[in-house]
Amino acid sequence: MSDWLPETPRTPDFPTTSYVTLAGADWLASAAPRPDELHALWALRPAAPSVLPCGTAFDVINVPALFGRRMVDRLWSDGPGSGPVAAHRGRLLLFAAPGTAQRLPALLVWEEWAAAVPPLLYHGTGDAVTVPPLHPHPGTGTAGARPAYTDTPSAYGAPDAPSGDPADLASPSTSRWLVAPDVRKPWLPGPDVLLWACVRAARPVAGAKREAAAQPPVSALAQG
């Protein structure tokens, strides 16, 4: 069990969803083939990103930042909520139940919504994803400063912590938790829930395009 994460005051700079708890770190580590080695890495480098395999503890649906934000808003305002969510390199990572990466694309095609949804990336068995640092630096809310560690790459992470504006989810340099894991067995949405969120996030965009296409052309003479 992890016991090395620093205690963090729950303030506006450190909202409860922005950093991983001890129990959440145990859950993330359970995805790795050697959890103890991952915990040892985090003990040395808690402010560094990590690379975790998908398909056992979770799958990840990787979506454009703005569309992903609409999905998360729908999940929390009208749906059952979300699992862990992270922002990384201009996209959102939605952690989902294992098997979702395989089934969700087929469901979108079956329901004829695939064309209305922006390009999604599906990370399942055999894939790996980079997750943000477990713990943000005080005063920044992100991994904005570089911790003291060697630049030797590890099997689980790159040596450099990213930097960027935490308010700009679309920034390529942003890497932070929006909904950080805080329990050892978090609830994870399955393909049916994420299909529901995709459809509701896509409806305003699809409706606007249909309305624009339905408008009759106006000639210059008519305007004059």
GROMACS .gro file of C-alpha atoms in nm:
model
  224
    1MET     CA    1   0.000   0.000   0.000
    2SER     CA    2   0.120   0.353  -0.074
    3ASP     CA    3   0.211   0.568   0.223
    4TRP     CA    4   0.439   0.828   0.066
    5LEU     CA    5   0.206   1.087  -0.090
    6PRO     CA    6   0.232   1.423   0.087
    7GLU     CA    7  -0.064   1.553   0.280
    8THR     CA    8  -0.232   1.833   0.086
    9PRO     CA    9  -0.467   2.100   0.220
   10ARG     CA   10  -0.802   2.104   0.045
   11THR     CA   11  -0.809   2.460  -0.086
   12PRO     CA   12  -0.912   2.622  -0.417
   13ASP     CA   13  -0.554   2.566  -0.537
   14PHE     CA   14  -0.586   2.197  -0.453
   15PRO     CA   15  -0.948   2.090  -0.508
   16THR     CA   16  -1.028   1.738  -0.400
   17THR     CA   17  -1.046   1.617  -0.760
   18SER     CA   18  -0.704   1.746  -0.868
   19TYR     CA   19  -0.474   1.499  -0.697
   20VAL     CA   20  -0.462   1.124  -0.648
   21THR     CA   21  -0.521   0.987  -0.299
   22LEU     CA   22  -0.336   0.693  -0.146
   23ALA     CA   23  -0.620   0.458  -0.236
   24GLY     CA   24  -0.634   0.600  -0.588
   25ALA     CA   25  -0.261   0.542  -0.633
   26ASP     CA   26  -0.309   0.179  -0.531
   27TRP     CA   27  -0.577   0.143  -0.799
   28LEU     CA   28  -0.360   0.297  -1.070
   29ALA     CA   29  -0.069   0.074  -0.969
   30SER     CA   30  -0.289  -0.234  -0.997
   31ALA     CA   31  -0.284  -0.186  -1.375
   32ALA     CA   32   0.091  -0.246  -1.385
   33PRO     CA   33   0.247  -0.593  -1.390
   34ARG     CA   34   0.469  -0.493  -1.095
   35PRO     CA   35   0.274  -0.255  -0.870
   36ASP     CA   36   0.548  -0.241  -0.604
   37GLU     CA   37   0.799  -0.114  -0.859
   38LEU     CA   38   0.556   0.154  -0.969
   39HIS     CA   39   0.501   0.264  -0.609
   40ALA     CA   40   0.878   0.287  -0.564
   41LEU     CA   41   0.901   0.508  -0.873
   42TRP     CA   42   0.625   0.736  -0.747
   43ALA     CA   43   0.796   0.761  -0.408
   44LEU     CA   44   1.101   0.907  -0.584
   45ARG     CA   45   0.912   1.107  -0.847
   46PRO     CA   46   0.556   1.192  -0.735
   47ALA     CA   47   0.545   1.491  -0.971
   48ALA     CA   48   0.635   1.296  -1.286
   49PRO     CA   49   0.386   1.151  -1.536
   50SER     CA   50   0.360   0.774  -1.567
   51VAL     CA   51   0.286   0.527  -1.844
   52LEU     CA   52   0.030   0.258  -1.752
   53PRO     CA   53  -0.103  -0.039  -1.948
   54CYS     CA   54  -0.472  -0.059  -2.036
   55GLY     CA   55  -0.708  -0.353  -2.054
   56THR     CA   56  -0.694  -0.496  -1.703
   57ALA     CA   57  -0.785  -0.231  -1.444
   58PHE     CA   58  -0.928   0.010  -1.701
   59ASP     CA   59  -0.960   0.113  -2.065
   60VAL     CA   60  -0.916   0.476  -2.172
   61ILE     CA   61  -1.119   0.672  -2.425
   62ASN     CA   62  -0.907   0.957  -2.560
   63VAL     CA   63  -1.116   1.249  -2.690
   64PRO     CA   64  -1.056   1.608  -2.810
   65ALA     CA   65  -1.056   1.845  -2.514
   66LEU     CA   66  -1.367   2.052  -2.592
   67PHE     CA   67  -1.580   1.754  -2.693
   68GLY     CA   68  -1.454   1.562  -2.391
   69ARG     CA   69  -1.551   1.846  -2.163
   70ARG     CA   70  -1.904   1.838  -2.304
   71MET     CA   71  -1.915   1.464  -2.242
   72VAL     CA   72  -1.802   1.503  -1.881
   73ASP     CA   73  -2.048   1.787  -1.822
   74ARG     CA   74  -2.331   1.568  -1.952
   75LEU     CA   75  -2.221   1.273  -1.741
   76TRP     CA   76  -2.227   1.481  -1.424
   77SER     CA   77  -2.532   1.698  -1.496
   78ASP     CA   78  -2.768   1.441  -1.646
   79GLY     CA   79  -2.600   1.103  -1.607
   80PRO     CA   80  -2.439   0.878  -1.348
   81GLY     CA   81  -2.112   1.072  -1.321
   82SER     CA   82  -1.775   0.975  -1.459
   83GLY     CA   83  -1.477   0.769  -1.365
   84PRO     CA   84  -1.135   0.930  -1.339
   85VAL     CA   85  -1.068   1.195  -1.606
   86ALA     CA   86  -0.735   1.352  -1.701
   87ALA     CA   87  -0.624   1.625  -1.939
   88HIS     CA   88  -0.313   1.540  -2.139
   89ARG     CA   89  -0.166   1.709  -2.447
   90GLY     CA   90  -0.479   1.884  -2.562
   91ARG     CA   91  -0.711   1.587  -2.513
   92LEU     CA   92  -0.912   1.432  -2.231
   93LEU     CA   93  -0.856   1.079  -2.108
   94LEU     CA   94  -1.179   0.918  -1.985
   95PHE     CA   95  -1.109   0.607  -1.779
   96ALA     CA   96  -1.363   0.337  -1.859
   97ALA     CA   97  -1.444  -0.023  -1.775
   98PRO     CA   98  -1.222  -0.286  -1.939
   99GLY     CA   99  -1.364  -0.385  -2.277
  100THR     CA  100  -1.505  -0.039  -2.353
  101ALA     CA  101  -1.232   0.039  -2.606
  102GLN     CA  102  -1.342  -0.258  -2.814
  103ARG     CA  103  -1.719  -0.211  -2.793
  104LEU     CA  104  -1.772   0.166  -2.806
  105PRO     CA  105  -1.663   0.217  -3.171
  106ALA     CA  106  -1.906  -0.053  -3.287
  107LEU     CA  107  -2.190   0.101  -3.085
  108LEU     CA  108  -2.129   0.444  -3.238
  109VAL     CA  109  -2.146   0.294  -3.587
  110TRP     CA  110  -2.454   0.086  -3.500
  111GLU     CA  111  -2.638   0.389  -3.364
  112GLU     CA  112  -2.526   0.593  -3.669
  113TRP     CA  113  -2.350   0.859  -3.460
  114ALA     CA  114  -1.992   0.784  -3.563
  115ALA     CA  115  -1.990   1.062  -3.824
  116ALA     CA  116  -2.114   1.323  -3.574
  117VAL     CA  117  -1.848   1.245  -3.314
  118PRO     CA  118  -1.495   1.386  -3.356
  119PRO     CA  119  -1.208   1.137  -3.389
  120LEU     CA  120  -1.172   0.929  -3.074
  121LEU     CA  121  -0.881   0.710  -2.973
  122TYR     CA  122  -0.956   0.382  -2.797
  123HIS     CA  123  -0.693   0.237  -2.562
  124GLY     CA  124  -0.757  -0.120  -2.451
  125THR     CA  125  -0.569  -0.447  -2.413
  126GLY     CA  126  -0.217  -0.416  -2.551
  127ASP     CA  127  -0.215  -0.034  -2.531
  128ALA     CA  128  -0.065   0.205  -2.277
  129VAL     CA  129  -0.141   0.565  -2.182
  130THR     CA  130   0.050   0.845  -2.014
  131VAL     CA  131  -0.125   0.967  -1.701
  132PRO     CA  132  -0.057   1.300  -1.524
  133PRO     CA  133   0.151   1.329  -1.208
  134LEU     CA  134  -0.024   1.199  -0.900
  135HIS     CA  135   0.032   1.516  -0.703
  136PRO     CA  136   0.048   1.878  -0.826
  137HIS     CA  137   0.307   2.123  -0.704
  138PRO     CA  138   0.193   2.368  -0.435
  139GLY     CA  139   0.106   2.709  -0.572
  140THR     CA  140   0.048   2.591  -0.927
  141GLY     CA  141  -0.218   2.324  -0.913
  142THR     CA  142  -0.022   2.136  -1.182
  143ALA     CA  143   0.309   1.974  -1.237
  144GLY     CA  144   0.450   2.310  -1.336
  145ALA     CA  145   0.789   2.271  -1.171
  146ARG     CA  146   1.047   2.008  -1.234
  147PRO     CA  147   1.118   1.770  -0.944
  148ALA     CA  148   1.469   1.662  -0.853
  149TYR     CA  149   1.533   1.325  -1.012
  150THR     CA  150   1.761   1.176  -1.272
  151ASP     CA  151   1.683   1.186  -1.641
  152THR     CA  152   1.707   0.811  -1.676
  153PRO     CA  153   1.387   0.680  -1.839
  154SER     CA  154   1.183   0.422  -1.653
  155ALA     CA  155   0.959   0.147  -1.779
  156TYR     CA  156   0.667   0.339  -1.632
  157GLY     CA  157   0.738   0.701  -1.714
  158ALA     CA  158   0.930   0.970  -1.894
  159PRO     CA  159   1.187   1.174  -1.702
  160ASP     CA  160   1.042   1.521  -1.752
  161ALA     CA  161   0.727   1.654  -1.592
  162PRO     CA  162   0.513   1.862  -1.829
  163SER     CA  163   0.438   2.226  -1.777
  164GLY     CA  164   0.155   2.448  -1.891
  165ASP     CA  165  -0.147   2.659  -1.804
  166PRO     CA  166  -0.388   2.447  -1.597
  167ALA     CA  167  -0.686   2.647  -1.720
  168ASP     CA  168  -0.622   2.565  -2.085
  169LEU     CA  169  -0.731   2.207  -2.139
  170ALA     CA  170  -0.655   2.226  -2.509
  171SER     CA  171  -0.291   2.324  -2.453
  172PRO     CA  172  -0.047   2.053  -2.566
  173SER     CA  173   0.156   2.109  -2.249
  174THR     CA  174  -0.133   2.062  -2.005
  175SER     CA  175  -0.128   1.742  -1.802
  176ARG     CA  176  -0.345   1.725  -1.493
  177TRP     CA  177  -0.627   1.536  -1.331
  178LEU     CA  178  -0.978   1.673  -1.366
  179VAL     CA  179  -1.133   1.387  -1.169
  180ALA     CA  180  -0.852   1.207  -0.990
  181PRO     CA  181  -0.895   0.849  -0.862
  182ASP     CA  182  -0.957   0.850  -0.487
  183VAL     CA  183  -1.065   0.493  -0.405
  184ARG     CA  184  -0.922   0.148  -0.470
  185LYS     CA  185  -1.214   0.038  -0.686
  186PRO     CA  186  -1.360   0.344  -0.860
  187TRP     CA  187  -1.678   0.318  -1.060
  188LEU     CA  188  -1.598   0.316  -1.432
  189PRO     CA  189  -1.846   0.388  -1.712
  190GLY     CA  190  -1.900   0.115  -1.969
  191PRO     CA  191  -1.957   0.147  -2.343
  192ASP     CA  192  -2.330   0.208  -2.306
  193VAL     CA  193  -2.279   0.503  -2.069
  194LEU     CA  194  -2.009   0.659  -2.287
  195LEU     CA  195  -2.224   0.610  -2.597
  196TRP     CA  196  -2.498   0.805  -2.418
  197ALA     CA  197  -2.249   1.081  -2.333
  198CYS     CA  198  -2.110   1.093  -2.688
  199VAL     CA  199  -2.457   1.128  -2.840
  200ARG     CA  200  -2.559   1.407  -2.604
  201ALA     CA  201  -2.233   1.591  -2.650
  202ALA     CA  202  -2.261   1.562  -3.029
  203ARG     CA  203  -2.627   1.667  -3.059
  204PRO     CA  204  -2.576   2.047  -3.032
  205VAL     CA  205  -2.302   2.040  -3.298
  206ALA     CA  206  -2.490   1.803  -3.526
  207GLY     CA  207  -2.811   2.005  -3.488
  208ALA     CA  208  -2.637   2.331  -3.576
  209LYS     CA  209  -2.489   2.175  -3.889
  210ARG     CA  210  -2.828   2.037  -3.997
  211GLU     CA  211  -2.992   2.376  -3.943
  212ALA     CA  212  -2.721   2.553  -4.146
  213ALA     CA  213  -2.756   2.301  -4.427
  214ALA     CA  214  -3.133   2.345  -4.429
  215GLN     CA  215  -3.118   2.722  -4.471
  216PRO     CA  216  -3.202   2.831  -4.829
  217PRO     CA  217  -2.929   3.023  -5.010
  218VAL     CA  218  -2.974   3.399  -5.018
  219SER     CA  219  -2.859   3.571  -5.334
  220ALA     CA  220  -2.686   3.904  -5.343
  221LEU     CA  221  -2.982   4.051  -5.532
  222ALA     CA  222  -3.223   3.947  -5.261
  223GLN     CA  223  -3.001   4.101  -4.997
  224GLY     CA  224  -2.993   4.430  -5.192
   0.00000   0.00000   0.00000
